[in-house]
Amino acid sequence: VIGVVLHFYGSPPTLADVREFYARIVHREPSEEKVARLLQQYRAYGRPAPLGATVERIQRFLEERLNRTLSVVKQQGGGPIDPWEDRYLVRRAGKHAPPWVGDAVAELLAEGVSTIVSLPLTPFGSKLGSENYHRSVRRALEALGCQPVDLLPGASPPVDAAAMEGRTVGVIPVERWYSHELFLKASALRLGQALAWLPEDLRPFTAVVFTIHSMPEAEAGEAPRLPDQYRLWAEATARRTGISHWMLSYRSAPRGSDKWLGPDVREVIREVAERGFKAVVVCPVPTLIENVEVFQEAGEDAQEAARQCGLEFVRTELLNDSADMLDLLESLVREALEHAQPTGDASRGACCRAR
């Protein structure tokens, strides 16, 4: 049995959970004023916060896809599609809201999983992002009495006494998939659709502003650091779409902070106007899944900044639970397993049970 943990940032399950959700993010009790602003933002969205529900659908659809393909191959009398046997189980794990990674890992172990693919729903690698998600899987396994063993490309779990006694679980960390062909294809598709939405006579005078969630500069990871990964993705996406005028931006940095990655998306939109462009396309595609924060910051706030500057505005769609998003995730899982092929008896059934 192969387990997959889908990591995502998390979102409040209900309006009543907004205070606790934000307190987990900032590690302190928020002020009443801050809670009121957050509630206003969530209410302005007019719908339940979409992130959690979308990831839940992705979990279900991805598990069905992985098992359906395997079932078809077996029904046709062919050999296994990869060196791993049996079925796939997919679970989701939020960073700041349930379901928690410890519960997801415990469920997988209870089903006899011997290997876990740790798959963050973010294309870039960083200390606060993908690296933290992978560590959380290892810590959860250790808390359950298991020994996590990273199965990096070309690596195999050791055949030792601990493995034979069923206390070793392989962990395959997937990260930095910003240059994956399917992600670049999906990114260019959405950017091209947004550009096509604009009047034809405006397109030669249009600039694209890419934007992602900011983070402290110190947490941007080792080379290639997150800003470098971000630029490489933007360059590839712009090239595929035939865009020559584009700029990078960030969002969600705390007010008055000069130690977070920038500039802010609204600042860059104003720069677009100063340079004489007539329209702007804001592209938050690396966020992947619609959420209230990106709706507000890359949508409402960015559109207002564009309006004040006299710019035509359009924002790209995100991948959400689309067919090409599921194609991408399925490919990432299968490629991760292929590149970390296990050998020896320790790779089969070497797991521990949740206690």
Coordinates of C-alpha atoms in Angstrom, one line a residue:
V1 CA 0.0 0.0 0.0
I2 CA 1.4 3.4 -1.0
G3 CA 0.3 6.5 0.9
V4 CA 0.2 10.1 -0.4
V5 CA 0.0 13.1 1.9
L6 CA -1.2 16.3 0.2
H7 CA 0.0 19.2 2.2
F8 CA -1.8 22.5 2.1
Y9 CA -1.8 25.7 4.1
G10 CA -5.3 25.2 5.6
S11 CA -8.3 27.4 6.0
P12 CA -10.9 27.9 8.7
P13 CA -13.7 25.3 8.4
T14 CA -16.3 27.9 9.5
L15 CA -16.6 31.5 10.4
A16 CA -16.5 30.6 14.0
D17 CA -13.0 29.1 13.5
V18 CA -11.4 32.3 12.0
R19 CA -9.9 33.5 15.3
E20 CA -8.3 30.2 16.2
F21 CA -7.0 29.8 12.6
Y22 CA -5.3 33.1 12.6
A23 CA -3.9 32.6 16.1
R24 CA -2.2 29.4 14.9
I25 CA -0.6 31.4 12.0
V26 CA 0.8 34.2 14.1
H27 CA 1.4 32.2 17.3
R28 CA -0.5 34.6 19.5
E29 CA -4.0 35.7 20.3
P30 CA -5.1 38.3 17.7
S31 CA -6.7 41.6 18.6
E32 CA -10.4 42.1 18.3
E33 CA -9.8 44.6 15.6
K34 CA -7.8 42.1 13.5
V35 CA -10.4 39.4 14.0
A36 CA -13.1 41.9 12.9
R37 CA -11.1 42.7 9.7
L38 CA -10.6 39.0 8.9
L39 CA -14.3 38.2 9.4
Q40 CA -15.2 41.1 7.1
Q41 CA -12.9 39.7 4.5
Y42 CA -14.3 36.2 4.7
R43 CA -17.9 37.5 4.7
A44 CA -17.1 39.7 1.6
Y45 CA -16.1 36.5 -0.2
G46 CA -19.8 35.5 0.0
R47 CA -19.2 31.8 0.0
P48 CA -17.6 29.2 2.2
A49 CA -13.8 29.4 2.2
P50 CA -13.0 27.3 -0.8
L51 CA -9.5 26.0 -0.1
G52 CA -10.4 23.1 2.3
A53 CA -13.3 21.8 0.2
T54 CA -11.2 22.0 -3.0
V55 CA -8.3 20.0 -1.5
E56 CA -10.8 17.5 -0.2
R57 CA -12.0 16.9 -3.8
I58 CA -8.5 16.7 -5.1
Q59 CA -7.7 14.1 -2.5
R60 CA -10.6 12.0 -3.6
F61 CA -10.1 12.5 -7.3
L62 CA -6.4 11.8 -7.1
E63 CA -6.9 8.5 -5.2
E64 CA -9.4 7.4 -7.7
R65 CA -7.1 8.2 -10.6
L66 CA -4.1 6.4 -9.1
N67 CA -6.1 3.3 -8.4
R68 CA -8.1 3.3 -11.6
T69 CA -5.0 3.3 -13.7
L70 CA -3.5 0.5 -11.7
S71 CA -6.8 -1.5 -11.9
V72 CA -7.0 -1.1 -15.7
V73 CA -3.4 -2.3 -16.2
K74 CA -4.1 -5.4 -14.0
Q75 CA -7.4 -6.1 -15.8
Q76 CA -5.6 -6.1 -19.1
G77 CA -3.2 -8.7 -17.8
G78 CA -0.2 -6.5 -17.9
G79 CA 2.5 -6.2 -15.3
P80 CA 2.4 -3.5 -12.6
I81 CA 2.8 0.0 -13.8
D82 CA 5.7 0.6 -11.4
P83 CA 7.7 -1.5 -8.8
W84 CA 5.1 -0.7 -6.1
E85 CA 2.2 -3.0 -5.5
D86 CA -1.4 -2.9 -4.2
R87 CA -3.4 0.2 -3.8
Y88 CA -2.9 3.9 -3.2
L89 CA -4.3 5.9 -0.3
V90 CA -4.4 9.7 -0.4
R91 CA -4.8 11.9 2.7
R92 CA -4.7 15.6 3.1
A93 CA -2.9 17.5 5.9
G94 CA -3.3 21.2 6.8
K95 CA -0.5 23.3 8.2
H96 CA -2.8 25.6 10.2
A97 CA -6.1 23.8 10.3
P98 CA -7.4 20.2 10.4
P99 CA -7.0 17.6 9.2
W100 CA -3.6 17.5 10.8
V101 CA -0.6 15.7 9.4
G102 CA -0.3 13.4 12.5
D103 CA -3.9 12.1 11.9
A104 CA -3.2 11.7 8.2
V105 CA -0.1 9.6 8.8
A106 CA -1.8 7.6 11.5
E107 CA -4.6 6.7 9.1
L108 CA -2.2 5.6 6.5
L109 CA -0.2 3.4 8.9
A110 CA -3.3 1.8 10.1
E111 CA -4.0 0.7 6.5
G112 CA -0.6 -0.9 6.3
V113 CA 1.2 1.7 4.2
S114 CA 4.9 1.0 3.8
T115 CA 5.9 4.2 1.9
I116 CA 4.5 7.7 2.0
V117 CA 4.8 10.2 -0.8
S118 CA 5.0 13.7 0.8
L119 CA 3.5 16.1 -1.8
P120 CA 3.1 19.8 -0.9
L121 CA 0.6 21.7 -2.9
T122 CA 3.1 24.4 -3.7
P123 CA 5.5 24.3 -6.7
F124 CA 8.4 26.0 -4.9
G125 CA 10.8 24.8 -2.3
S126 CA 11.5 26.8 0.9
K127 CA 12.2 26.3 4.6
L128 CA 8.7 27.5 5.6
G129 CA 7.0 25.6 2.8
S130 CA 7.9 22.2 1.4
E131 CA 10.8 21.5 3.7
N132 CA 8.6 22.1 6.7
Y133 CA 5.9 19.8 5.3
H134 CA 8.3 17.0 4.8
R135 CA 9.7 17.4 8.3
S136 CA 6.1 17.2 9.6
V137 CA 5.7 13.7 8.0
R138 CA 8.9 12.5 9.6
R139 CA 8.0 13.8 13.0
A140 CA 4.6 12.2 12.8
L141 CA 6.1 8.9 12.0
E142 CA 8.6 9.1 14.8
A143 CA 5.7 10.0 17.2
L144 CA 4.0 6.8 16.2
G145 CA 7.1 4.7 16.9
C146 CA 8.3 4.4 13.3
Q147 CA 11.7 5.1 11.7
P148 CA 11.3 7.4 8.6
V149 CA 13.8 6.7 5.8
D150 CA 14.0 9.3 3.0
L151 CA 13.8 7.6 -0.4
L152 CA 15.5 10.2 -2.6
P153 CA 16.0 9.6 -6.3
G154 CA 18.1 6.5 -6.7
A155 CA 18.0 5.7 -3.0
S156 CA 16.7 2.5 -1.4
P157 CA 15.6 1.7 2.2
P158 CA 18.2 -0.2 4.1
V159 CA 17.7 -3.9 4.6
D160 CA 18.3 -4.2 8.3
A161 CA 16.8 -5.7 11.4
A162 CA 14.7 -2.7 12.2
A163 CA 13.2 -2.8 8.7
M164 CA 12.5 -6.5 8.8
E165 CA 10.7 -6.0 12.1
G166 CA 8.4 -3.5 10.5
R167 CA 9.5 -0.3 12.1
T168 CA 10.8 1.5 9.0
V169 CA 8.6 3.6 6.7
G170 CA 9.9 5.1 3.4
V171 CA 9.3 8.8 2.8
I172 CA 9.5 10.2 -0.7
P173 CA 9.6 14.0 -0.5
V174 CA 8.4 15.8 -3.7
E175 CA 9.4 19.4 -4.0
R176 CA 10.5 22.1 -6.4
W177 CA 8.3 21.0 -9.3
Y178 CA 7.9 24.6 -10.7
S179 CA 9.6 23.5 -13.9
H180 CA 7.5 20.4 -14.5
E181 CA 6.2 20.3 -18.1
L182 CA 2.6 19.8 -17.0
F183 CA 2.7 22.7 -14.6
L184 CA 4.3 25.0 -17.2
K185 CA 1.6 23.9 -19.7
A186 CA -1.2 24.6 -17.3
S187 CA 0.3 28.0 -16.3
A188 CA 0.7 29.1 -19.9
L189 CA -2.9 28.0 -20.7
R190 CA -4.4 30.2 -17.9
L191 CA -2.2 33.2 -18.7
G192 CA -3.1 32.9 -22.4
Q193 CA -6.8 32.7 -21.6
A194 CA -6.6 35.9 -19.4
L195 CA -4.7 37.8 -22.2
A196 CA -7.3 36.7 -24.7
W197 CA -10.0 38.2 -22.5
L198 CA -8.7 41.7 -23.0
P199 CA -9.7 43.8 -26.1
E200 CA -7.4 43.0 -29.0
D201 CA -6.2 46.6 -29.3
L202 CA -5.0 46.6 -25.7
R203 CA -2.9 43.5 -25.8
P204 CA 0.2 45.1 -27.2
F205 CA 0.0 47.6 -24.3
T206 CA -0.5 45.0 -21.6
A207 CA 1.9 43.9 -18.8
V208 CA 1.7 40.7 -16.8
V209 CA 2.3 40.9 -13.0
F210 CA 3.1 37.5 -11.5
T211 CA 2.4 37.3 -7.8
I212 CA 2.9 34.8 -5.0
H213 CA 2.6 34.8 -1.2
S214 CA 5.5 36.5 0.5
M215 CA 7.6 35.1 3.3
P216 CA 10.6 36.3 5.4
E217 CA 13.7 36.6 3.3
A218 CA 15.6 34.3 5.8
E219 CA 13.1 31.5 5.1
A220 CA 13.5 31.5 1.4
G221 CA 15.7 28.3 1.4
E222 CA 19.0 27.4 -0.1
A223 CA 20.0 27.8 -3.8
P224 CA 18.1 27.9 -5.8
R225 CA 16.2 30.1 -3.4
L226 CA 12.5 30.7 -3.7
P227 CA 12.8 34.0 -5.6
D228 CA 15.1 32.3 -8.1
Q229 CA 12.7 29.4 -8.6
Y230 CA 9.9 31.9 -8.9
R231 CA 11.7 33.9 -11.6
L232 CA 12.6 30.7 -13.6
W233 CA 9.0 29.7 -13.6
A234 CA 7.8 33.1 -14.6
E235 CA 10.4 33.3 -17.5
A236 CA 9.3 29.9 -18.8
T237 CA 5.6 30.7 -18.5
A238 CA 6.0 34.1 -20.2
R239 CA 8.1 32.5 -23.0
R240 CA 5.4 29.9 -23.7
T241 CA 2.7 32.6 -23.8
G242 CA 4.7 34.9 -26.0
I243 CA 4.8 37.6 -23.3
S244 CA 7.6 40.2 -23.4
H245 CA 6.4 42.6 -20.7
W246 CA 6.2 41.0 -17.2
M247 CA 7.2 41.7 -13.6
L248 CA 7.4 39.8 -10.4
S249 CA 5.5 40.7 -7.2
Y250 CA 4.5 39.3 -3.8
R251 CA 1.5 39.7 -1.5
S252 CA 0.5 39.2 2.1
A253 CA 3.7 40.6 3.7
P254 CA 3.0 42.3 7.1
R255 CA 2.6 46.0 7.0
G256 CA 5.7 48.0 7.6
S257 CA 7.9 44.9 7.2
D258 CA 11.2 45.3 5.3
K259 CA 12.4 41.8 5.9
W260 CA 9.9 40.0 3.7
L261 CA 10.1 39.3 0.0
G262 CA 8.7 42.1 -2.1
P263 CA 7.6 44.3 -3.8
D264 CA 3.9 44.2 -3.1
V265 CA 1.6 43.5 -6.0
R266 CA -0.1 46.9 -5.7
E267 CA 3.2 48.7 -6.0
V268 CA 4.0 46.8 -9.1
I269 CA 0.6 47.6 -10.7
R270 CA 1.3 51.3 -10.1
E271 CA 4.7 50.9 -11.7
V272 CA 3.0 49.3 -14.7
A273 CA 0.8 52.4 -15.1
E274 CA 3.9 54.7 -14.7
R275 CA 5.6 52.8 -17.6
G276 CA 2.7 53.7 -19.9
F277 CA 0.9 50.4 -20.2
K278 CA -2.9 50.4 -20.6
A279 CA -3.8 47.0 -19.1
V280 CA -2.5 44.6 -16.6
V281 CA -2.9 40.8 -16.1
V282 CA -2.3 39.7 -12.5
C283 CA -1.2 36.0 -12.5
P284 CA -1.2 34.2 -9.1
V285 CA -1.1 30.7 -10.7
P286 CA 1.5 29.3 -8.3
T287 CA -1.0 29.6 -5.5
L288 CA -2.8 26.8 -7.3
I289 CA -6.1 26.8 -5.4
E290 CA -8.6 29.6 -4.9
N291 CA -8.7 30.9 -1.4
V292 CA -10.1 34.0 0.4
E293 CA -6.7 35.6 0.7
V294 CA -5.8 35.4 -3.0
F295 CA -9.4 36.5 -3.9
Q296 CA -8.9 39.7 -1.8
E297 CA -5.2 40.5 -2.5
A298 CA -4.7 39.4 -6.1
G299 CA -8.3 40.1 -7.0
E300 CA -10.2 42.9 -5.2
D301 CA -7.2 44.9 -3.9
A302 CA -5.2 44.5 -7.1
Q303 CA -8.2 45.4 -9.2
E304 CA -8.8 48.6 -7.2
A305 CA -5.1 49.5 -7.6
A306 CA -5.5 49.1 -11.3
R307 CA -8.7 51.1 -11.4
Q308 CA -7.0 54.0 -9.6
C309 CA -4.3 54.0 -12.2
G310 CA -6.7 53.8 -15.1
L311 CA -5.6 50.3 -16.2
E312 CA -7.8 47.6 -17.6
F313 CA -7.6 44.6 -15.3
V314 CA -7.9 40.8 -15.5
R315 CA -6.7 38.1 -13.2
T316 CA -5.9 34.5 -14.3
E317 CA -7.7 31.5 -13.0
L318 CA -6.0 29.0 -10.7
L319 CA -5.7 25.3 -11.3
N320 CA -8.0 24.2 -8.4
D321 CA -9.3 20.7 -9.0
S322 CA -9.2 20.9 -12.8
A323 CA -8.3 18.0 -15.1
D324 CA -4.8 19.3 -15.8
M325 CA -4.2 19.9 -12.1
L326 CA -5.0 16.2 -11.4
D327 CA -2.9 15.1 -14.4
L328 CA 0.0 17.1 -12.8
L329 CA -0.4 15.6 -9.3
E330 CA -0.8 12.1 -10.6
S331 CA 2.4 12.5 -12.7
L332 CA 4.3 13.9 -9.7
V333 CA 3.3 10.8 -7.6
R334 CA 4.2 8.3 -10.2
E335 CA 7.5 10.0 -11.1
A336 CA 8.5 10.2 -7.5
L337 CA 7.9 6.5 -7.1
E338 CA 9.7 5.7 -10.3
H339 CA 12.8 7.7 -9.3
A340 CA 13.0 6.1 -5.8
Q341 CA 12.6 2.5 -6.7
P342 CA 13.0 0.3 -3.6
T343 CA 14.9 -3.0 -3.6
G344 CA 15.0 -5.9 -1.2
D345 CA 12.4 -7.3 1.2
A346 CA 12.6 -4.2 3.3
S347 CA 10.7 -2.3 0.6
R348 CA 7.7 -4.6 0.8
G349 CA 5.4 -4.4 3.8
A350 CA 8.0 -2.7 5.9
C351 CA 5.8 -0.5 8.0
C352 CA 4.5 0.0 11.5
R353 CA 1.0 0.2 12.8
A354 CA -0.5 3.3 14.5
R355 CA -0.6 2.9 18.2

